[in-house]
Amino acid sequence: MPGKLKVKIVAGRHLPVMDRASDLTDAFVEVKFGNTTFKTDVYLKSLNPQWNSEWFKFEVDDEDLQDEPLQITVLDHDTYSANDAIGKVYIDIDPLLYSEAATVISGWFPIYDTIHGIRGEINVVVKVDLFNDLNRFRQSSCGVKFFCTTSIPKCYRAVIIHGFVEELVVNEDPEYQWIDRIRTPRASNEARQRLISLMSGELQRKIGLKVLEMRGNAVVGYLQCFDLEGESGLVVRAIGTACTLDKLSSPAAFLPACNSPSKEMKEIPFNEDPNPNTHSSGPSTPLKNQTYSFSPSKSYSRQSSSSDTDLSLTPKTGMGSGSAGKEGGPFKALLRQQTQSALEQREFPFFTLTAFPPGFLVHVGGVVSARSVKLLDRIHNPAFVGIMGNTRSYKLLDWNSFNSDEPETRDAWWAEIRQEIKSHAKALGCHAVVGYSESTSICEEVCILSASGTAAVLNPRFLQDGTVEGCLEQRLEENLPAGCGFCHIPYDELNMPFPAHLTYCNNCRKQKVPDVLFTTIDLPVDATVIGKGCLIQARLCRLKKKAQAEANATAISNLLPFMEYEVHTQLMNKLKLKAMNALFGLRIQITVGENMLMGLASATGVYLAALPTPGGIQIAGKTPNDGSYEQHISHMQKKINDTIAKNKELYEINPPEISEEIIGSPIPEPRQRSRLLRSQSESSDEVTELDLSHGKKDAFVLEIDDTDAMEDVHSLLTDVPPPSGFYSCNTEIMPGINNWTSEIQMFTSVRVIRLSSLNLTNQALNKNFNDLCENLLKSLYFKLRSMIPCCLCHVNFTVSLPEDELIQVTVTAVAITFDKNQALQTTKTHAEKLLQRASTDNEELLQFPLELCSDSLPSHPFPPAKEHLESASSNSGIPAAQRAVTVEKASPMGEGNFRNRSAPPCANSTVGVVKMTPLSFIPGAKITKYLGIINMFFIRETTSLREEGGVSGFLHAFIAEVFAMVRAHVAALGGNAVVSYIMKQCVFMENPNKNQAQCLINVSGDAVVFVRESELEVVSTPQPAASCQPSCTGGEVTT
Amino acid sequence: MTSELDIFVGNTTLIDEDVYRLWLDGYSVSDAVALRVRSGILEQTGATAAVLQSDTMDHYRTFHMLERLLHAPPKLLHQLIFQIPPSRQALLIERYYAFDEAFVREVLGKKLSKGTKKDLDDISTKTGITLKSCRRQFDNFKRVFKVVEEMRGSLVDNIQQHFLLSDRLARDYAAIVFFANNRFETGKKKLQYLSFGDFAFCAELMIQNWTLGAVGEAPTDPDSQVDDMDMDLDKEFLQDLKELKVLVADKDLLDLHKSLVCTALRGKLGVFSEMEANFKNLSRGLVNVAAKLTHNKDVRDLFVDLVEKTPLQTPGPRKWLPRAPTVGVSLKAGREYLPT
């Protein structure tokens, strides 16, 4: 009995009127956890009840604590008939289970009903007392931290990155159970919400156990997905990267960690049998000095590699050039072995991370992906299939027993795909896959499973059970050739896995690089980029005949390779058109519908300085004798060339100019210089000159041999660049922009179009789809015009085909403003990085004084106006607990002291601002604490669609409510932002004839506390250097 | 290809002030789009009409959802669904409760009843304000009236607290509520030259000087049912005004009154000399009006009488007796010179 959960129901407000006669409500609350339920008293005749209940105590296993959500139901008491439910609140108590996160959940939660939406709010306080349990065979994994963020969280340091963890659980979908025929939609929705909540809890616990087995203490890049497979069940699956993280609470804690591994022992519970393999802190100090003797020439041993047919992970590919050299001779071999063994031990050397600690990523091979089409009805137990037909009521049988072996089927499917990914990576001479992700698309009984990632060669230091010296890292970084290492090919030049033009790296001139690079990861921080990046999308539709089961699956399988090929070609063309040479954050989504397949690829194009200048696009006609045709071709060619030139200007792709700006960069080498000269000579006839030069080398030739091809070329040119002042990308940060200002606006936009079924040709479809996406983007630019200059970051498109003729596109992104003037001065990545480092150092010093300060805030009295308002809203006085709550909510925001001074009188709102962003950071602010993962699933249904403003009104309100519930949970945890926010699912179904609609939304993210950098300064100025001392000692106390 | 569904939801609710204005003014989506097109926004931003249509629809939907909250502004501050910065919240509320001068002049002093609401289409035709906007303004008046009607304490403070309006707007609403409660006639042709501001000025003075709240202390009898101290005129005071007749009847008192008033107003009034010259006529008119205020009918006609039966309205006086201030002065004077 290792845990005690304590819940207190404080008050409610804005409750709906449940009694028409009195226009009031007699509300009470049921608090349920597991099988135990408590009730509050009925608070008669009030829309703002003050229950102020006792502490309800649940004594539970920590296993249950992890799996079960706390369920709070608000009801209206009715003497004569059944009590009416007002709504529910589900609270995931997981964040309370690890020490560094939240200690209390306390605040106003929206009361949610799946039919009516949000109906008032309830103030709840939740605490957990955990007893230490040293049982090794325990089934719980309390204490393992989860992060959605796909990089090492900002206030942590990666000690070891262990690798891939995955798990899935299967259950029957309550919506398809026999009982659903007799219960109300509300009951069915609630059963579903509860089940999914339970399943995610279980999944998280199981993954946690795997992490503990690997001796990690955290999962980074945790991605959990639901597959709503309909009759065949509900799958909840998750992948992530197990890590051992170390909190950078203060410099005091940071430095000793470098020298004494013993300190770490305390944090990692399973460290009692030290790995004999470890090359830990012992030799680390001498190594630090050796760093300086790094000579790049040493690293070329790799070139004498054997062929890639060798399936074992070969040491030579395993080791990166740069990193191998710097470690020095004697250690090289040892390290190689370690990398190899470290990775070979793993079934799948996959990493869900997209951004890495400096020096982690050595080489990038390219995108690897695998897809497989499966029939869902196959997964059933044969005995079960027999009774599937119409007589569903047979499922009265304990359906859990059926499901017990189902996960294995799904596991096998995924294992198959992962194996394929792994072998693809090997073919690219890489031993690992980074930026790895998995997805599914389901239509009726057909399911497409997809996985993709970026083949890469990693530095073994982070994969070992040893200490990584932070100080070493920094020095290494400076010695590396300025950010081109990852571009160098990891595969053997003579035995290339695919045809590619290799050239010498434009940066270091010593290694070979490919002409284009596609990756699924974020742009590495140290990469040298010229100009700015931009969002590049390939969009594609393919009609498919309606078919059943196997015939359908076969048809889809046959179409897939063509789709992949076309998507790739489109991406390549658009990339060339933008005069860029690399794609980051590539995500290809293939969606299956009844009668069509849709492909949508999004990526961020950039010009990598290390890669060769991309060639232009040349159009070649097939019928050379037709004069007018030829004229047309040349007209097109001119248009394309104009576009390229325009894009170069737009994205500031002007290699020589930028390279001159790089402070301390070596003088351009001869070839670079010649290129420089050439482009300077470009003037009015620039275009033709470009063409000629590239025509000989590697120009991309488009053959126009039929109208289809013509269409393709046209569609290339229809993409309108964003209006001036706008940039967009689907990665974390926009290459070439680094001076973000603090204004951010996260949004979700959904569009559904109905296709006219008359002229459904592939071309018409393509055009419709293209227009849909383009118009959506245009609308976004228009809506956000007040933020100019700004950049849409992490633009995430999701396509689904809810019905025959419907296409749904959902976009979530964040608009961030930036300072245009500063941009001109600091386009240099290097200087910026130094600056960043310096500033983080400062922040770490400053962090503690700030915490002190915010701690002391609650003692400050409220501004009178605020107090006034609050008492106005609630009939009786505010209970003490509630008051404490509001203070706590306000304090981490730093709104207490500094802001009120200058705030206008109207700023007395009691609702704290919670920022949401799909990025892992908040511009202009520092994340000081991670409070835990937010993973929420909501269903909303209506039977009065018209009255709620039609489909748009319904979904608009629902999404707004989802945001509100996420914010409320974050605020209750004491946070003021959600980072790495993602809307993983938005399944919308409508039936306008019946005036009905239903929508399912699944969102996740990391709740954090952030502090504005400007406020950090405010705190630091009154207490200068002296503040350093108390902060250090203070830091030690806290760790 | 038709758009079935098209929404945009921001973590911070986007509020476009121009679209909000159009929505408040009661334009339909298509009219609003047309007006926005005419404003040249397409040229400025390079957007298409379709984008504008979608944007306008989106904002209208948001405003529609917000409207419920705007009916009780403190709810807007406490609600969790829309994250709106405080300054924007204030703007939303202030603009929602703002009213048109032309409209308020039509309903000022009228009973805020269903009957009046039925006349709104006539008002709409007359003023050129859309019926929708008229309804919103009328409903705002009525809502504020209902909420503060039964409340004790300062009218302006009550309005400010329950509707979070700016000081200025709260004062205007206090005037509207005060006029509606006392049903002062303001619609007569002769009163047309007076603006809402003039009446609001009078209302403020009357609230300060003529109401129960103005007596300065709570009713001596705690059981008395006097809840709306700032809204109802002090009946006793009105009764007492009859006594003022001595100011006209008694020559000595008239002279004393004149000298006191002149001392008080010397240098403060542009038309002082005219006032001084006409003091007797003026005083008589005012006292006669004041003496009649015991009847409800006469109270309602207060402003009509002030204009008709005092020399304020004699030929040519408009140039020397400007509008409200003088009326106000006389209103204020009432209590000060009341013989005790």
Short mmCIF file of C-alpha atoms in Angstrom, two decimals, chain A residues 60-306:
data_model
loop_
_atom_site.label_atom_id
_atom_site.label_comp_id
_atom_site.label_asym_id
_atom_site.label_seq_id
_atom_site.Cartn_x
_atom_site.Cartn_y
_atom_site.Cartn_z
CA VAL A 60 -3.81 2.71 -3.24
CA ASP A 61 -1.00 0.80 -4.89
CA ASP A 62 1.36 2.90 -6.89
CA GLU A 63 0.50 0.73 -9.84
CA ASP A 64 -3.05 2.02 -9.64
CA LEU A 65 -1.78 5.51 -9.09
CA GLN A 66 -0.08 5.30 -12.44
CA ASP A 67 -2.91 3.67 -14.34
CA GLU A 68 -6.04 5.23 -12.95
CA PRO A 69 -7.21 8.76 -13.46
CA LEU A 70 -8.92 10.60 -10.64
CA GLN A 71 -12.53 11.01 -11.64
CA ILE A 72 -14.56 13.91 -10.32
CA THR A 73 -18.24 14.05 -11.17
CA VAL A 74 -20.43 17.04 -10.41
CA LEU A 75 -24.11 16.20 -10.04
CA ASP A 76 -27.36 17.97 -9.35
CA HIS A 77 -29.20 16.48 -6.44
CA ASP A 78 -32.77 15.56 -7.12
CA THR A 79 -34.97 14.26 -4.36
CA TYR A 80 -37.55 12.57 -6.52
CA SER A 81 -35.70 11.39 -9.59
CA ALA A 82 -32.19 10.28 -10.46
CA ASN A 83 -29.48 12.83 -9.90
CA ASP A 84 -28.50 14.63 -13.09
CA ALA A 85 -24.84 14.70 -14.05
CA ILE A 86 -23.52 18.17 -14.71
CA GLY A 87 -20.13 17.03 -15.93
CA LYS A 88 -16.81 15.46 -15.09
CA VAL A 89 -13.18 16.24 -14.59
CA TYR A 90 -10.51 13.63 -15.14
CA ILE A 91 -7.23 14.40 -13.47
CA ASP A 92 -4.10 12.49 -14.36
CA ILE A 93 -2.14 12.31 -11.13
CA ASP A 94 1.01 11.04 -12.74
CA PRO A 95 2.84 14.37 -12.40
CA LEU A 96 2.59 13.99 -8.61
CA LEU A 97 4.45 10.71 -8.68
CA TYR A 98 7.93 11.96 -9.30
CA SER A 99 9.74 14.17 -6.97
CA GLU A 100 10.96 16.91 -9.25
CA ALA A 101 7.63 17.69 -10.80
CA ALA A 102 4.53 19.15 -9.23
CA THR A 103 3.82 18.55 -5.55
CA VAL A 104 0.20 19.54 -5.60
CA ILE A 105 -2.51 19.83 -8.20
CA SER A 106 -4.74 22.66 -7.24
CA GLY A 107 -6.92 24.97 -9.20
CA TRP A 108 -10.05 25.57 -11.20
CA PHE A 109 -10.89 22.81 -13.66
CA PRO A 110 -13.56 23.15 -16.31
CA ILE A 111 -16.39 20.71 -15.67
CA TYR A 112 -16.76 18.86 -18.91
CA ASP A 113 -19.68 17.00 -20.32
CA THR A 114 -19.37 15.09 -23.57
CA ILE A 115 -22.76 16.33 -24.73
CA HIS A 116 -22.86 19.89 -23.42
CA GLY A 117 -19.19 20.84 -23.32
CA ILE A 118 -17.80 22.91 -20.48
CA ARG A 119 -20.37 23.66 -17.78
CA GLY A 120 -18.79 25.73 -15.08
CA GLU A 121 -15.65 25.12 -13.10
CA ILE A 122 -14.66 23.29 -9.98
CA ASN A 123 -11.83 24.01 -7.59
CA VAL A 124 -9.97 20.90 -6.51
CA VAL A 125 -6.83 20.20 -4.48
CA VAL A 126 -5.02 16.88 -5.01
CA LYS A 127 -1.99 15.59 -3.14
CA VAL A 128 -0.16 12.27 -3.05
CA ASP A 129 1.88 10.85 -0.19
CA LEU A 130 4.17 8.20 -1.62
CA PHE A 131 5.83 5.67 0.63
CA ASN A 132 9.14 4.34 -0.47
CA ASP A 133 8.86 0.88 -1.85
CA LEU A 134 12.06 -1.02 -2.38
CA ASN A 135 10.43 -4.08 -3.84
CA ARG A 136 12.41 -4.96 -6.91
CA PHE A 137 9.60 -6.89 -8.47
CA ARG A 138 7.18 -4.10 -8.37
CA GLN A 139 4.97 -3.51 -11.34
CA SER A 140 4.96 0.24 -11.10
CA SER A 141 7.47 2.63 -12.49
CA CYS A 142 6.84 5.71 -10.41
CA GLY A 143 9.61 8.17 -10.74
CA VAL A 144 10.36 7.74 -14.41
CA LYS A 145 9.90 11.10 -16.01
CA PHE A 146 8.13 11.46 -19.34
CA PHE A 147 8.69 14.23 -21.84
CA CYS A 148 6.97 14.83 -25.14
CA THR A 149 9.81 17.10 -26.11
CA THR A 150 11.94 15.49 -28.80
CA SER A 151 15.19 16.93 -27.52
CA ILE A 152 16.91 16.86 -24.17
CA PRO A 153 14.64 19.02 -22.00
CA LYS A 154 16.06 22.43 -21.37
CA CYS A 155 16.88 22.18 -17.69
CA TYR A 156 18.34 18.70 -17.88
CA ARG A 157 21.57 17.19 -19.07
CA ALA A 158 21.70 13.82 -20.79
CA VAL A 159 24.03 11.52 -18.98
CA ILE A 160 23.22 8.55 -21.15
CA ILE A 161 20.83 8.13 -24.00
CA HIS A 162 19.80 4.50 -23.74
CA GLY A 163 17.59 4.15 -26.76
CA PHE A 164 14.27 3.01 -28.06
CA VAL A 165 11.36 1.96 -25.87
CA GLU A 166 8.00 0.93 -27.21
CA GLU A 167 4.84 -0.68 -25.96
CA LEU A 168 1.27 -1.13 -27.00
CA VAL A 169 -1.93 -2.21 -25.35
CA VAL A 170 -5.10 -3.33 -27.01
CA ASN A 171 -8.64 -3.31 -25.81
CA GLU A 172 -12.09 -3.46 -27.22
CA ASP A 173 -13.58 -0.11 -28.11
CA PRO A 174 -16.56 0.59 -25.84
CA GLU A 175 -18.25 2.34 -28.73
CA TYR A 176 -18.52 -1.00 -30.46
CA GLN A 177 -19.56 -3.07 -27.48
CA TRP A 178 -22.98 -4.62 -27.40
CA ILE A 179 -23.93 -2.49 -24.46
CA ASP A 180 -23.55 0.60 -26.57
CA ARG A 181 -26.87 -0.21 -28.13
CA ILE A 182 -28.72 0.36 -24.92
CA ARG A 183 -26.75 3.01 -23.12
CA THR A 184 -26.83 6.74 -23.70
CA PRO A 185 -24.28 8.43 -25.91
CA ARG A 186 -22.98 10.17 -22.80
CA ALA A 187 -22.33 6.91 -21.00
CA SER A 188 -20.66 5.49 -24.05
CA ASN A 189 -18.42 8.52 -24.51
CA GLU A 190 -17.47 8.51 -20.87
CA ALA A 191 -16.66 4.83 -20.96
CA ARG A 192 -14.42 5.50 -23.89
CA GLN A 193 -12.68 8.47 -22.30
CA ARG A 194 -12.11 6.52 -19.13
CA LEU A 195 -10.84 3.46 -20.92
CA ILE A 196 -8.36 5.42 -22.97
CA SER A 197 -7.19 7.26 -19.91
CA LEU A 198 -6.66 3.94 -18.16
CA MET A 199 -4.89 2.44 -21.13
CA SER A 200 -2.52 5.39 -21.45
CA GLY A 201 -1.75 5.12 -17.77
CA GLU A 202 -1.00 1.45 -18.12
CA LEU A 203 1.07 2.03 -21.22
CA GLN A 204 3.10 4.72 -19.56
CA ARG A 205 3.70 2.50 -16.56
CA LYS A 206 4.86 -0.38 -18.76
CA ILE A 207 7.20 1.86 -20.70
CA GLY A 208 8.48 3.18 -17.40
CA LEU A 209 9.33 -0.36 -16.34
CA LYS A 210 11.31 -0.88 -19.52
CA VAL A 211 13.18 2.31 -18.85
CA LEU A 212 14.05 1.18 -15.35
CA GLU A 213 15.27 -2.09 -16.80
CA MET A 214 17.57 -0.11 -19.07
CA ARG A 215 18.68 1.83 -16.01
CA GLY A 216 17.32 5.06 -17.31
CA ASN A 217 15.25 7.55 -15.41
CA ALA A 218 13.35 9.31 -18.15
CA VAL A 219 11.65 8.95 -21.50
CA VAL A 220 12.24 11.76 -23.94
CA GLY A 221 10.33 12.19 -27.19
CA TYR A 222 7.43 10.20 -25.81
CA LEU A 223 4.81 9.80 -28.49
CA GLN A 224 1.59 8.06 -27.68
CA CYS A 225 -1.03 7.34 -30.32
CA PHE A 226 -4.46 5.81 -30.52
CA ASP A 227 -5.59 3.63 -33.33
CA LEU A 228 -9.32 3.56 -33.46
CA GLU A 229 -9.70 0.34 -35.34
CA GLY A 230 -13.45 0.22 -35.02
CA GLU A 231 -14.87 -3.18 -34.39
CA SER A 232 -11.50 -4.79 -34.07
CA GLY A 233 -10.57 -2.69 -31.11
CA LEU A 234 -8.67 0.19 -29.73
CA VAL A 235 -4.89 0.23 -29.76
CA VAL A 236 -2.87 2.57 -27.65
CA ARG A 237 0.78 2.51 -28.57
CA ALA A 238 3.75 4.58 -27.60
CA ILE A 239 7.37 5.02 -28.52
CA GLY A 240 10.07 7.03 -26.88
CA THR A 241 13.73 7.33 -26.09
CA ALA A 242 14.97 6.13 -22.73
CA CYS A 243 17.56 8.40 -21.16
CA THR A 244 19.32 9.03 -17.93
CA LEU A 245 18.87 12.69 -17.26
CA ASP A 246 20.52 14.86 -14.73
CA LYS A 247 18.87 18.01 -13.53
CA LEU A 248 20.77 21.19 -14.02
CA SER A 249 19.29 22.75 -10.97
CA SER A 250 22.17 25.11 -10.37
CA PRO A 251 25.83 25.38 -11.25
CA ALA A 252 26.64 23.88 -7.90
CA ALA A 253 24.92 20.68 -8.84
CA PHE A 254 26.22 20.73 -12.33
CA LEU A 255 29.93 20.90 -11.72
CA PRO A 256 30.34 18.10 -9.18
CA ALA A 257 28.44 15.83 -11.49
CA CYS A 258 31.31 16.08 -13.89
CA ASN A 259 33.90 14.89 -11.46
CA SER A 260 32.25 12.48 -9.14
CA PRO A 261 30.24 9.65 -10.53
CA SER A 262 29.22 8.75 -7.02
CA LYS A 263 26.83 11.59 -7.03
CA GLU A 264 25.03 10.13 -9.93
CA MET A 265 24.76 6.80 -8.25
CA LYS A 266 22.32 8.25 -5.88
CA GLU A 267 20.10 9.36 -8.63
CA ILE A 268 20.13 6.18 -10.63
CA PRO A 269 18.73 3.52 -8.38
CA PHE A 270 20.13 0.53 -10.23
CA ASN A 271 23.69 1.56 -10.36
CA GLU A 272 24.87 -0.91 -7.75
CA ASP A 273 26.53 -3.18 -10.28
CA PRO A 274 28.71 -0.84 -12.26
CA ASN A 275 29.13 -1.72 -15.86
CA PRO A 276 32.58 -3.17 -16.38
CA ASN A 277 32.52 -1.77 -19.83
CA THR A 278 32.32 1.77 -18.67
CA HIS A 279 35.04 4.12 -19.46
CA SER A 280 33.79 6.50 -16.91
CA SER A 281 35.15 9.47 -15.14
CA GLY A 282 38.56 7.94 -14.59
CA PRO A 283 40.26 8.99 -17.77
CA SER A 284 38.00 11.84 -18.41
CA THR A 285 40.23 14.51 -17.06
CA PRO A 286 43.26 13.70 -19.17
CA LEU A 287 41.02 13.42 -22.18
CA LYS A 288 39.98 16.93 -21.72
CA ASN A 289 43.47 18.07 -22.43
CA GLN A 290 43.90 15.83 -25.37
CA THR A 291 41.03 17.49 -26.97
CA TYR A 292 43.29 20.19 -28.14
CA SER A 293 45.51 17.82 -30.02
CA PHE A 294 42.74 16.96 -32.35
CA SER A 295 43.83 16.62 -35.92
CA PRO A 296 41.26 16.17 -38.58
CA SER A 297 43.53 14.14 -40.79
CA LYS A 298 43.43 11.29 -38.36
CA SER A 299 39.86 10.61 -38.92
CA TYR A 300 40.00 9.40 -42.42
CA SER A 301 40.58 5.83 -41.61
CA ARG A 302 36.92 5.50 -42.13
CA GLN A 303 37.32 5.82 -45.84
CA SER A 304 38.94 2.46 -46.12
CA SER A 305 35.76 0.81 -45.17
CA SER A 306 34.45 -2.45 -46.38
#
